[in-house]
Coordinates of C-alpha atoms in Angstrom, one line a residue:
Chain A
M1 CA 179.5 106.8 -77.2
N2 CA 182.5 105.1 -78.3
V3 CA 182.0 102.1 -76.0
Y4 CA 178.4 101.2 -78.4
V5 CA 180.5 102.2 -81.4
A6 CA 183.0 99.5 -80.2
M7 CA 180.2 97.1 -79.2
I8 CA 178.7 96.9 -82.3
G9 CA 181.6 95.6 -84.0
K10 CA 182.1 92.7 -81.0
S11 CA 178.9 92.1 -81.4
Y12 CA 178.9 91.8 -85.2
R13 CA 182.5 89.5 -84.4
K14 CA 180.4 87.4 -82.0
H15 CA 178.0 86.1 -84.5
L16 CA 180.9 85.5 -87.2
V17 CA 182.2 83.3 -84.6
Y18 CA 179.4 80.7 -85.9
R19 CA 180.3 80.4 -89.7
S20 CA 177.9 77.3 -89.9
E21 CA 174.8 79.4 -88.9
V22 CA 175.1 81.4 -92.1
W23 CA 175.0 78.4 -95.0
V24 CA 171.6 77.1 -92.6
R25 CA 170.3 81.0 -92.6
I26 CA 171.4 81.2 -96.4
A27 CA 169.3 77.9 -97.1
I28 CA 166.4 79.3 -95.2
G29 CA 165.8 82.0 -97.0
V30 CA 166.1 80.9 -100.4
V31 CA 163.5 77.9 -99.2
W32 CA 161.8 80.4 -97.8
V33 CA 161.2 82.6 -101.1
A34 CA 160.7 79.4 -103.0
I35 CA 157.6 78.3 -100.9
Q36 CA 156.0 81.0 -100.9
V37 CA 156.7 81.5 -105.0
A38 CA 155.4 77.9 -105.9
V39 CA 152.2 78.9 -103.8
W40 CA 151.3 82.0 -105.5
T41 CA 152.0 80.1 -108.7
A42 CA 149.1 77.9 -108.4
L43 CA 147.1 80.6 -106.7
I44 CA 147.2 83.4 -109.2
G45 CA 149.5 81.6 -112.0
E46 CA 149.5 83.4 -115.6
D47 CA 146.3 85.5 -114.2
E48 CA 146.0 88.9 -111.8
V49 CA 143.8 88.7 -108.8
D50 CA 142.9 92.0 -107.7
G51 CA 145.5 93.6 -110.1
I52 CA 147.8 91.6 -108.1
S53 CA 150.6 89.6 -110.8
L54 CA 152.0 86.6 -110.2
S55 CA 156.0 88.8 -110.6
D56 CA 154.6 91.6 -108.0
M57 CA 154.6 89.0 -105.3
I58 CA 157.4 87.0 -105.9
T59 CA 158.9 90.5 -105.4
Y60 CA 156.9 90.8 -102.7
S61 CA 157.9 87.2 -100.9
I62 CA 161.8 88.3 -101.4
V63 CA 161.5 91.8 -99.9
N64 CA 159.7 90.3 -96.7
T65 CA 162.1 87.5 -96.9
V66 CA 165.0 89.6 -96.7
M67 CA 163.2 91.5 -93.6
A68 CA 162.6 88.5 -91.9
L69 CA 166.2 87.7 -92.0
A70 CA 167.5 91.1 -91.1
M71 CA 165.4 91.0 -88.3
M72 CA 165.4 88.5 -86.2
D73 CA 166.5 89.7 -82.9
R74 CA 167.7 86.8 -80.7
S75 CA 169.9 89.2 -79.0
L76 CA 166.9 89.6 -76.4
A77 CA 165.9 86.2 -76.1
E78 CA 169.1 86.2 -73.7
L79 CA 167.5 89.4 -71.8
D80 CA 164.5 86.8 -70.5
Q81 CA 167.3 84.6 -69.5
R82 CA 169.7 87.1 -68.1
I83 CA 166.9 88.9 -65.7
R84 CA 165.5 85.3 -64.3
S85 CA 168.8 84.0 -63.3
G86 CA 169.8 87.2 -61.8
D87 CA 172.7 87.8 -64.0
I88 CA 171.5 90.5 -64.6
A89 CA 173.1 92.7 -61.9
V90 CA 176.8 92.1 -63.3
D91 CA 175.7 94.0 -66.0
L92 CA 173.5 96.6 -63.6
I93 CA 177.1 97.0 -61.9
K94 CA 178.7 98.0 -64.8
P95 CA 179.1 101.9 -66.1
F96 CA 177.0 101.7 -68.6
H97 CA 173.4 102.1 -70.2
Y98 CA 172.5 98.3 -70.7
P99 CA 169.4 98.7 -72.7
L100 CA 171.7 100.9 -75.2
T101 CA 173.7 97.5 -75.1
L102 CA 170.9 95.7 -76.3
V103 CA 170.1 98.0 -78.7
V104 CA 173.8 97.8 -80.3
D105 CA 173.9 94.2 -79.6
G106 CA 171.0 93.9 -81.9
M107 CA 172.8 96.3 -84.6
G108 CA 175.8 94.2 -84.7
R109 CA 174.0 91.2 -85.1
S110 CA 171.6 92.9 -87.9
L111 CA 175.1 94.2 -89.6
F112 CA 176.4 90.9 -89.7
S113 CA 172.9 89.3 -90.9
A114 CA 172.9 92.4 -94.0
L115 CA 176.1 91.2 -94.8
F116 CA 176.1 87.2 -95.0
S117 CA 172.5 86.4 -95.2
V118 CA 170.5 88.8 -96.6
L119 CA 172.7 90.3 -99.3
P120 CA 172.9 86.3 -100.1
T121 CA 169.5 85.2 -100.2
L122 CA 168.6 88.3 -101.8
A123 CA 171.5 86.8 -104.6
I124 CA 169.8 84.1 -104.9
A125 CA 166.1 85.2 -104.9
I126 CA 166.5 87.5 -107.9
L127 CA 168.7 85.3 -109.8
F128 CA 166.2 82.7 -109.3
F129 CA 162.8 84.3 -109.4
G130 CA 163.4 87.6 -110.9
F131 CA 162.2 90.6 -108.8
Q132 CA 160.7 93.8 -109.5
A133 CA 162.6 97.3 -109.2
P134 CA 160.6 100.1 -107.0
A135 CA 158.2 102.0 -108.4
S136 CA 160.8 105.4 -107.7
P137 CA 163.3 106.8 -105.6
V138 CA 160.1 108.0 -103.3
N139 CA 159.6 104.4 -102.9
V140 CA 163.1 103.3 -102.0
L141 CA 163.4 106.8 -99.9
G142 CA 160.2 105.5 -98.1
F143 CA 161.3 101.8 -97.6
V144 CA 164.4 102.6 -96.1
V145 CA 162.5 104.6 -93.2
A146 CA 160.3 101.5 -92.9
F147 CA 162.3 99.3 -92.6
V148 CA 164.5 101.4 -89.7
L149 CA 161.3 102.0 -88.1
A150 CA 160.5 97.7 -88.3
L151 CA 162.9 97.3 -86.9
S152 CA 162.6 99.5 -84.1
I153 CA 159.1 98.5 -83.2
S154 CA 160.2 94.6 -83.6
F155 CA 162.7 95.0 -80.8
A156 CA 160.6 97.3 -78.9
L157 CA 157.8 94.0 -79.1
A158 CA 161.1 91.1 -78.6
C159 CA 162.1 93.7 -75.2
L160 CA 158.7 93.8 -74.2
V161 CA 158.4 90.0 -74.0
G162 CA 161.5 89.2 -72.9
M163 CA 161.1 91.6 -69.9
L164 CA 158.2 89.8 -69.1
G165 CA 160.3 87.0 -67.7
F166 CA 160.5 89.4 -64.5
Y167 CA 157.2 88.9 -63.6
F168 CA 156.2 85.6 -65.2
L169 CA 158.2 82.1 -64.6
A170 CA 158.5 81.1 -68.6
T171 CA 158.0 83.6 -71.5
F172 CA 157.3 80.9 -74.4
H173 CA 153.8 80.9 -74.6
F174 CA 154.0 85.7 -74.9
Q175 CA 157.1 84.9 -77.4
W176 CA 154.3 82.2 -79.4
A177 CA 151.9 84.8 -79.2
L178 CA 153.8 87.1 -80.0
G179 CA 154.5 85.4 -83.4
A180 CA 151.1 84.2 -84.0
L181 CA 150.3 87.9 -84.1
R182 CA 152.6 89.1 -86.0
T183 CA 152.1 86.5 -88.7
L184 CA 148.4 87.2 -89.0
F185 CA 148.5 90.6 -88.7
A186 CA 152.1 91.6 -90.4
G187 CA 150.9 90.7 -93.3
T188 CA 154.4 88.3 -94.4
M189 CA 152.7 86.1 -96.1
V190 CA 149.2 87.2 -97.5
P191 CA 149.8 91.0 -98.0
L192 CA 146.9 93.0 -96.2
W193 CA 145.3 93.7 -99.7
F194 CA 144.1 90.2 -100.0
Y195 CA 142.6 90.9 -96.7
P196 CA 138.9 91.1 -95.9
D197 CA 137.7 94.6 -95.0
G198 CA 137.0 93.5 -91.0
L199 CA 140.4 92.0 -90.7
R200 CA 141.9 94.5 -92.4
T201 CA 140.9 97.5 -90.9
L202 CA 141.9 95.4 -87.4
A203 CA 145.3 95.0 -89.1
N204 CA 145.7 98.9 -89.9
L205 CA 144.6 99.1 -86.2
L206 CA 147.5 97.2 -84.9
P207 CA 151.5 97.9 -85.3
F208 CA 152.4 95.1 -86.4
Q209 CA 151.7 95.8 -90.4
H210 CA 154.7 98.2 -89.7
L211 CA 157.0 95.0 -89.5
A212 CA 156.4 93.7 -92.9
F213 CA 153.2 94.7 -95.2
G214 CA 153.9 98.2 -94.6
P215 CA 157.9 98.3 -95.7
A216 CA 157.0 96.1 -99.0
A217 CA 154.0 97.8 -100.2
T218 CA 156.0 100.9 -99.8
W219 CA 159.1 99.8 -102.1
M220 CA 157.0 97.7 -104.3
G221 CA 154.6 102.0 -105.3
E222 CA 151.4 99.7 -104.4
L223 CA 151.0 102.8 -102.0
T224 CA 150.1 106.7 -102.9
R225 CA 152.7 109.1 -101.6
A226 CA 150.0 110.3 -99.3
E227 CA 149.5 106.8 -98.1
I228 CA 153.1 106.4 -97.9
G229 CA 153.5 109.6 -95.7
R230 CA 150.7 108.3 -92.9
N231 CA 151.8 105.4 -93.0
L232 CA 155.5 106.4 -91.6
G233 CA 153.8 108.9 -89.4
L234 CA 151.6 106.0 -87.5
G235 CA 154.5 103.9 -88.0
A236 CA 156.9 106.5 -86.6
L237 CA 154.2 106.7 -83.5
W238 CA 153.9 103.1 -82.8
A239 CA 157.7 103.1 -82.8
A240 CA 158.2 105.5 -80.3
A241 CA 155.4 104.6 -77.8
L242 CA 156.8 100.9 -78.0
L243 CA 160.1 102.4 -77.2
G244 CA 158.7 104.6 -74.5
I245 CA 156.8 101.4 -72.6
C246 CA 159.9 99.7 -72.6
W247 CA 161.7 102.5 -71.1
W248 CA 159.2 102.6 -68.7
M249 CA 159.3 99.2 -68.2
W250 CA 162.8 98.4 -67.6
A251 CA 162.4 101.4 -65.0
R252 CA 160.1 99.6 -62.8
I253 CA 162.3 96.7 -63.2
V254 CA 165.5 98.3 -62.2
R255 CA 163.6 99.5 -59.3
R256 CA 162.3 96.4 -58.2
L257 CA 165.1 94.8 -58.4
V258 CA 167.3 97.3 -56.4
V259 CA 164.9 98.6 -53.9
Q260 CA 162.6 95.4 -53.4
G261 CA 165.1 92.9 -54.7
G262 CA 163.9 91.2 -56.7
Chain B
M1 CA 188.3 108.0 -44.4
A2 CA 187.0 104.6 -44.1
A3 CA 187.1 102.8 -48.1
I4 CA 183.7 100.7 -46.7
E5 CA 181.9 101.8 -44.0
L6 CA 178.1 100.7 -42.4
V7 CA 175.9 102.1 -40.1
D8 CA 173.3 100.5 -38.7
L9 CA 172.6 99.0 -41.8
K10 CA 169.4 97.3 -41.9
R11 CA 167.5 95.2 -45.2
E12 CA 164.3 93.8 -44.9
F13 CA 162.8 91.6 -47.6
R14 CA 159.2 91.5 -48.1
Q15 CA 157.2 88.3 -49.3
A16 CA 153.9 87.1 -50.0
K17 CA 153.2 85.3 -47.9
R18 CA 152.3 81.4 -48.9
F19 CA 149.5 79.5 -47.7
D20 CA 149.8 75.0 -47.5
G21 CA 146.7 73.1 -48.8
P22 CA 145.3 72.7 -52.2
F23 CA 144.2 75.8 -52.7
G24 CA 146.9 77.6 -51.0
A25 CA 148.5 78.8 -54.3
V26 CA 145.1 81.2 -55.0
R27 CA 145.1 81.9 -51.4
T28 CA 148.4 83.7 -51.5
L29 CA 147.4 84.9 -55.0
L30 CA 144.4 86.8 -53.7
T31 CA 145.3 88.0 -49.7
G32 CA 148.3 89.5 -50.8
E33 CA 149.6 89.3 -47.4
Y34 CA 153.1 89.6 -46.7
T35 CA 155.6 88.5 -44.3
T36 CA 158.7 90.1 -43.4
R37 CA 162.4 88.4 -43.3
T38 CA 165.4 90.0 -41.9
A39 CA 168.5 89.8 -44.3
L40 CA 170.6 92.3 -42.8
D41 CA 169.9 93.5 -38.7
D42 CA 171.9 96.5 -37.6
I43 CA 175.2 95.9 -39.3
S44 CA 177.9 98.3 -38.9
F45 CA 181.6 97.9 -39.2
A46 CA 184.4 99.7 -41.0
I47 CA 187.1 98.9 -43.6
E48 CA 190.4 101.2 -43.5
P49 CA 192.2 101.7 -47.5
G50 CA 194.6 98.4 -47.9
E51 CA 192.7 96.1 -45.6
S52 CA 191.8 92.5 -46.2
V53 CA 189.2 91.3 -45.1
A54 CA 187.1 88.2 -45.3
Y55 CA 183.0 88.6 -44.5
L56 CA 182.5 85.4 -43.4
G57 CA 178.9 83.5 -42.9
P58 CA 176.8 80.4 -43.5
N59 CA 174.9 79.9 -46.1
G60 CA 171.7 82.9 -46.3
A61 CA 173.8 84.4 -43.4
G62 CA 173.3 88.0 -45.2
K63 CA 176.6 87.9 -47.4
S64 CA 175.6 88.9 -50.9
T65 CA 173.3 90.8 -50.0
T66 CA 175.6 93.2 -48.2
I67 CA 177.9 93.1 -51.2
K68 CA 175.2 93.8 -54.0
I69 CA 174.8 96.7 -51.7
L70 CA 177.9 98.0 -51.6
T71 CA 178.1 97.2 -55.2
G72 CA 174.8 99.7 -55.2
I73 CA 172.3 97.1 -56.8
L74 CA 170.2 97.0 -53.6
V75 CA 168.9 99.9 -51.6
P76 CA 169.3 99.1 -48.0
T77 CA 166.2 99.5 -46.0
S78 CA 168.0 101.8 -43.2
G79 CA 171.0 103.0 -42.5
S80 CA 173.8 104.6 -44.1
V81 CA 176.6 103.3 -46.2
R82 CA 179.2 104.4 -47.9
V83 CA 182.1 102.6 -50.4
L84 CA 184.5 105.8 -50.5
G85 CA 183.0 108.4 -49.5
N86 CA 180.0 107.4 -51.8
E87 CA 177.0 106.4 -51.3
P88 CA 176.5 103.3 -53.5
H89 CA 173.0 103.0 -54.6
T90 CA 172.0 107.0 -55.6
H91 CA 175.3 106.9 -57.4
R92 CA 175.8 103.6 -58.8
Q93 CA 177.8 105.0 -61.6
E94 CA 180.6 106.7 -60.0
N95 CA 180.8 104.1 -57.6
A96 CA 181.2 101.2 -60.4
R97 CA 184.2 103.2 -61.7
Q98 CA 185.7 103.2 -58.4
I99 CA 185.6 99.3 -57.5
G100 CA 186.4 96.1 -59.4
V101 CA 184.1 93.1 -58.7
V102 CA 184.4 89.6 -59.3
F103 CA 181.3 87.0 -58.6
G104 CA 182.4 83.6 -59.1
Q105 CA 179.2 82.1 -60.3
R106 CA 178.7 84.6 -62.9
S107 CA 180.7 85.7 -65.9
Q108 CA 181.1 89.3 -66.8
L109 CA 183.3 88.0 -69.8
W110 CA 182.2 88.0 -73.7
W111 CA 181.3 84.4 -73.7
D112 CA 182.2 83.6 -77.5
L113 CA 185.1 86.0 -78.1
P114 CA 188.4 85.8 -77.2
L115 CA 189.3 86.9 -73.9
I116 CA 191.0 90.1 -74.4
D117 CA 188.2 91.1 -76.6
S118 CA 186.4 91.4 -73.3
F119 CA 189.4 93.4 -71.9
D120 CA 189.2 95.9 -74.8
L121 CA 186.0 96.4 -74.6
H122 CA 186.4 97.1 -70.4
Q123 CA 188.7 99.5 -71.2
R124 CA 186.6 101.7 -73.4
I125 CA 183.3 101.6 -70.9
Y126 CA 185.6 102.0 -68.3
K127 CA 187.9 104.8 -70.2
I128 CA 191.2 103.7 -69.2
A129 CA 194.1 105.5 -70.7
P130 CA 196.1 103.4 -73.5
A131 CA 199.2 103.3 -71.3
R132 CA 197.5 102.3 -67.8
F133 CA 195.3 99.7 -69.5
R134 CA 198.4 98.3 -71.4
A135 CA 200.5 98.1 -68.4
N136 CA 197.9 96.7 -66.1
L137 CA 197.0 93.8 -69.1
A138 CA 201.1 93.2 -68.6
F139 CA 200.7 92.9 -64.7
C140 CA 197.7 90.9 -64.9
E141 CA 198.6 88.6 -68.0
E142 CA 202.7 87.9 -66.2
V143 CA 201.3 87.4 -62.4
L144 CA 198.5 85.0 -63.9
R145 CA 200.0 83.7 -66.8
M146 CA 197.2 84.5 -69.0
E147 CA 199.7 84.2 -71.9
Q148 CA 198.7 81.2 -73.4
F149 CA 195.1 81.8 -73.2
L150 CA 194.8 85.4 -73.5
H151 CA 193.4 85.2 -77.1
T152 CA 191.1 81.9 -76.7
P153 CA 187.2 82.4 -77.0
V154 CA 185.6 82.4 -72.9
R155 CA 183.7 79.7 -73.9
Q156 CA 187.0 77.5 -74.1
L157 CA 188.4 77.8 -71.2
S158 CA 188.5 75.7 -68.7
L159 CA 187.1 77.3 -64.9
G160 CA 190.7 78.3 -63.7
Q161 CA 191.3 80.6 -66.6
R162 CA 188.1 81.9 -67.0
M163 CA 188.3 82.9 -63.4
R164 CA 192.2 84.0 -64.2
G165 CA 190.2 86.8 -67.0
E166 CA 187.4 87.6 -64.3
L167 CA 189.9 88.8 -62.0
A168 CA 192.0 90.5 -64.4
M169 CA 189.5 92.3 -65.4
A170 CA 187.9 93.0 -62.5
L171 CA 191.4 95.0 -61.6
L172 CA 192.6 96.7 -65.0
H173 CA 190.4 99.5 -64.0
E174 CA 192.6 99.9 -60.9
P175 CA 189.7 99.8 -58.3
D176 CA 190.3 101.1 -55.1
V177 CA 188.5 98.1 -53.4
L178 CA 188.1 94.9 -54.9
F179 CA 185.2 92.8 -54.0
L180 CA 185.1 89.0 -54.5
D181 CA 182.2 86.5 -53.9
E182 CA 183.8 83.3 -53.8
P183 CA 186.5 84.2 -56.2
T184 CA 187.5 80.5 -55.8
I185 CA 184.6 78.3 -55.6
G186 CA 184.9 75.2 -57.7
L187 CA 188.7 75.8 -58.9
D188 CA 191.7 72.6 -58.5
V189 CA 194.5 73.6 -56.0
L190 CA 196.6 75.2 -58.1
A191 CA 194.5 77.4 -59.6
K192 CA 193.6 78.4 -56.0
D193 CA 196.8 78.7 -55.0
R194 CA 197.4 81.0 -57.9
I195 CA 194.5 83.3 -57.3
R196 CA 195.6 84.0 -53.8
E197 CA 198.9 84.9 -54.4
F198 CA 197.5 87.2 -57.0
L199 CA 195.0 88.7 -54.6
K200 CA 198.2 89.4 -52.7
L201 CA 199.9 90.7 -54.8
V202 CA 197.4 93.4 -55.2
N203 CA 196.8 94.0 -51.8
R204 CA 200.3 94.7 -51.2
E205 CA 201.7 96.3 -54.0
R206 CA 199.0 98.6 -54.6
G207 CA 197.3 98.8 -51.9
T208 CA 193.8 97.8 -53.1
T209 CA 191.2 97.3 -50.3
I210 CA 190.0 93.3 -50.6
M211 CA 186.7 92.0 -49.6
L212 CA 186.0 88.6 -49.8
T213 CA 183.6 86.1 -49.2
T214 CA 184.3 82.6 -48.8
H215 CA 183.3 79.1 -47.9
D216 CA 187.2 78.1 -48.0
L217 CA 188.7 78.9 -45.4
R218 CA 192.1 78.4 -47.1
D219 CA 191.3 81.5 -49.1
I220 CA 191.1 83.8 -45.5
E221 CA 194.2 82.0 -44.4
E222 CA 196.4 83.5 -46.7
L223 CA 194.7 87.0 -48.0
C224 CA 192.8 87.8 -44.4
E225 CA 194.0 89.2 -41.3
R226 CA 190.7 90.2 -39.9
I227 CA 187.2 88.1 -40.3
I228 CA 184.5 89.5 -40.0
V229 CA 181.0 86.9 -39.4
V230 CA 177.3 87.5 -40.1
N231 CA 175.0 85.0 -39.1
L232 CA 170.7 85.3 -39.4
G233 CA 171.9 88.7 -40.8
K234 CA 173.1 90.2 -37.2
L235 CA 177.0 90.7 -37.0
V236 CA 178.8 87.9 -34.8
Y237 CA 182.3 88.6 -35.1
D238 CA 184.8 91.4 -36.5
G239 CA 188.3 90.9 -35.4
R240 CA 191.6 89.3 -36.4
I241 CA 191.6 86.0 -36.6
A242 CA 194.8 84.9 -34.0
A243 CA 191.7 86.2 -31.3
L244 CA 188.9 83.7 -32.4
R245 CA 191.8 81.3 -32.5
E246 CA 192.6 82.0 -29.5
R247 CA 189.5 82.2 -27.5
L248 CA 188.1 79.0 -30.0
G249 CA 190.8 76.9 -30.4
S250 CA 193.2 77.2 -27.1
E251 CA 192.1 73.4 -27.2
R252 CA 195.6 71.6 -28.2
T253 CA 196.1 68.2 -29.3
I254 CA 199.0 66.1 -28.5
V255 CA 199.8 62.9 -30.4
I256 CA 202.6 60.7 -28.6
E257 CA 204.1 57.4 -30.5
F258 CA 205.4 54.9 -28.0
S259 CA 207.8 52.6 -28.6
D260 CA 206.0 49.4 -27.0
D261 CA 202.1 49.8 -26.1
P262 CA 202.2 50.9 -22.6
G263 CA 198.7 50.0 -21.9
T264 CA 196.7 52.3 -20.4
V265 CA 199.0 55.9 -19.8
E266 CA 197.3 58.5 -17.6
I267 CA 198.3 62.6 -18.2
P268 CA 197.3 65.0 -15.9
H269 CA 194.7 68.0 -17.2
A270 CA 194.6 66.2 -20.6
T271 CA 191.3 63.5 -22.1
L272 CA 192.3 60.6 -24.4
V273 CA 190.3 60.7 -27.4
E274 CA 191.8 58.2 -29.7
D275 CA 194.0 55.4 -28.3
R276 CA 195.8 53.2 -31.0
G277 CA 198.1 51.2 -28.9
V278 CA 201.4 52.4 -29.4
R279 CA 199.8 55.8 -30.8
K280 CA 197.4 57.7 -28.6
T281 CA 195.8 61.1 -28.9
F282 CA 195.0 63.7 -25.8
T283 CA 193.1 67.0 -25.9
F284 CA 194.3 69.4 -23.2
N285 CA 193.5 73.4 -23.2
R286 CA 196.3 75.9 -23.3
A287 CA 194.6 78.2 -21.2
E288 CA 194.5 75.0 -18.2
V289 CA 198.0 73.6 -18.9
P290 CA 201.1 74.7 -20.8
A291 CA 202.4 72.0 -23.6
L292 CA 205.8 71.9 -21.3
D293 CA 204.3 70.8 -18.2
L294 CA 202.6 68.3 -20.1
V295 CA 205.2 66.8 -21.0
A296 CA 206.7 67.3 -18.0
A297 CA 204.1 65.5 -16.1
L298 CA 204.8 62.5 -18.8
P299 CA 205.2 59.4 -16.4
R300 CA 209.2 58.9 -17.1
N301 CA 209.1 55.1 -17.8
L302 CA 207.8 54.7 -20.5
A303 CA 209.9 54.5 -23.9
I304 CA 208.4 57.8 -26.4
A305 CA 209.6 57.9 -30.1
D306 CA 207.8 60.2 -31.0
I307 CA 205.6 64.0 -29.8
S308 CA 203.5 65.7 -32.0
F309 CA 201.1 69.1 -31.3
E310 CA 198.2 69.9 -33.3
E311 CA 197.1 73.7 -33.4
P312 CA 193.6 73.6 -34.8
S313 CA 193.1 74.6 -37.8
I314 CA 190.9 77.6 -38.9
E315 CA 188.4 75.3 -40.6
E316 CA 188.3 73.6 -36.9
V317 CA 188.0 77.5 -35.3
I318 CA 185.2 78.6 -38.3
R319 CA 183.0 75.0 -37.6
R320 CA 182.9 75.6 -33.5
L321 CA 181.7 79.5 -33.9
Y322 CA 179.1 78.3 -36.7
R323 CA 177.9 75.0 -34.7
S324 CA 178.0 77.3 -31.2
M325 CA 175.1 80.0 -33.2
E326 CA 173.3 77.1 -34.9
T327 CA 173.1 75.3 -31.2
D328 CA 172.8 76.1 -27.9
G329 CA 175.4 74.1 -27.1
P330 CA 177.9 74.3 -23.9
D331 CA 179.9 76.8 -26.2
K332 CA 176.9 78.6 -26.7
E333 CA 177.1 80.8 -23.8
E334 CA 181.0 81.3 -23.7
I335 CA 181.1 82.7 -27.5
D336 CA 177.7 84.9 -26.9
T337 CA 179.3 87.0 -23.8
W338 CA 183.0 87.2 -25.6
T339 CA 181.1 87.5 -28.8
R340 CA 179.4 90.5 -26.9
G341 CA 182.0 91.9 -25.5
Q342 CA 184.5 91.9 -29.1
V343 CA 181.0 93.4 -31.2
V344 CA 180.6 96.4 -28.8
T345 CA 184.2 97.4 -27.6
Q346 CA 185.6 97.6 -31.3

């Protein structure tokens, strides 16, 4: 375990090397919130739509932007490249579990993001646009769990797309597809409560809503306790299932590399 | 117990059969036919602890396949393989702790971090005791002269510095066997020398068994007494370099410089290969005529300024070996006879 803890630290330091990235990421976060605030101001104004006020939407935008900043798991983009170039051989020779090193690498990155882009962005956004406090401690707790699930699901999805690199020449189209599905069904920009019934039912059947809408709605107290519980249960199921598929696919890839020689 | 032992090792690859023509790709997809390519064909050899062996062969001969099997990341089709008593592919992690691997073309260092950080992580991965780690690092640091760039991020290192880092890392956990896949590729002469010196020291002082593949034959000359040559998946030669040189390189060159141009000069048993007036080059077969007799047979009336003999370089020897494997040249039969004998008897 010691090894993996040390790797979190190394990954954190690795990202610290690119300090200029910090400013860009903060700027992107703030601009992104500002755009959403402008859009919702134009759409809602002083009124309420379906019981949702402008202030609600600002909070929703900030929570989602902050989550997106913490998630951008790019360490998995390397996986696809390493598999294709055969560099993965180097990782297989080492006496450690390679997929776990990817997880801890992601954790180091998230730690870095949390300190250097999430917190500053959050502070600036709150200062300029205002922010609603969470409804109750239960909502905060629910949000924390939902956020961890969101990180796991997003990691698993990125991992799956990365591993597709083993079977296909390029994975950028899969990445686009994943990005499109996320944008539409996660409710990152438009909360699912504005969706028509059919689309919302579909979104509820997919894992993507657990990436953005679920945690944000939990934070804001827009869900009843029963709904929060059901959401977390479903999210946990999705996370377990997707990580399980990742595990199975990884074992298959290693076996194919080792037995068939790629 | 041998450090490395291969018995009748065979490795086949299945490849989807490719069809030509405009719909070839579709046919490939639909028919699902495969062709089998044999990358390693009944390879057997044993390497004793402390030996330093060069594993040679033209591109595509099966060298990397062998290294992959020995490091446990490829399963052989049949035959048995043992590294320090373990079967690598079924004991990949155990095997990993006992071997060091350097791929000349693949980095194992953390790209964005200082070199020392990669070493630090390596210590944790291989669970090296702090005192041992410090001693080993100090040894590598001194011999490879790494102190100036130990704290430089890997991406800013020159290729030579990076290779030294890779080598040090492969040795920090004191492996008994070291696999080197083209360790000097792309390096300048000085960097190559430094790395060879280091490997020699490691082999001599620590008794680390070294198996290296290379295309730079100077590596072999400096490091290895024994070479194993494969071609098209088959073992073609296993033995000492000196023996190979004797068999293939019995041809010597004699260069004679005359004070004045003597015109045509004939020496019994020698063939003129280059004539530049005062400087003439002949070749002769050492087995046929001793060098001294040749000199004695030179016409007495000629004023000779200088005589020099040239041994065939190892490059020349290996080149002849490779060439003879490719073509059915005049050497082919001779080499076939004696390599066969060599392989069978060893």
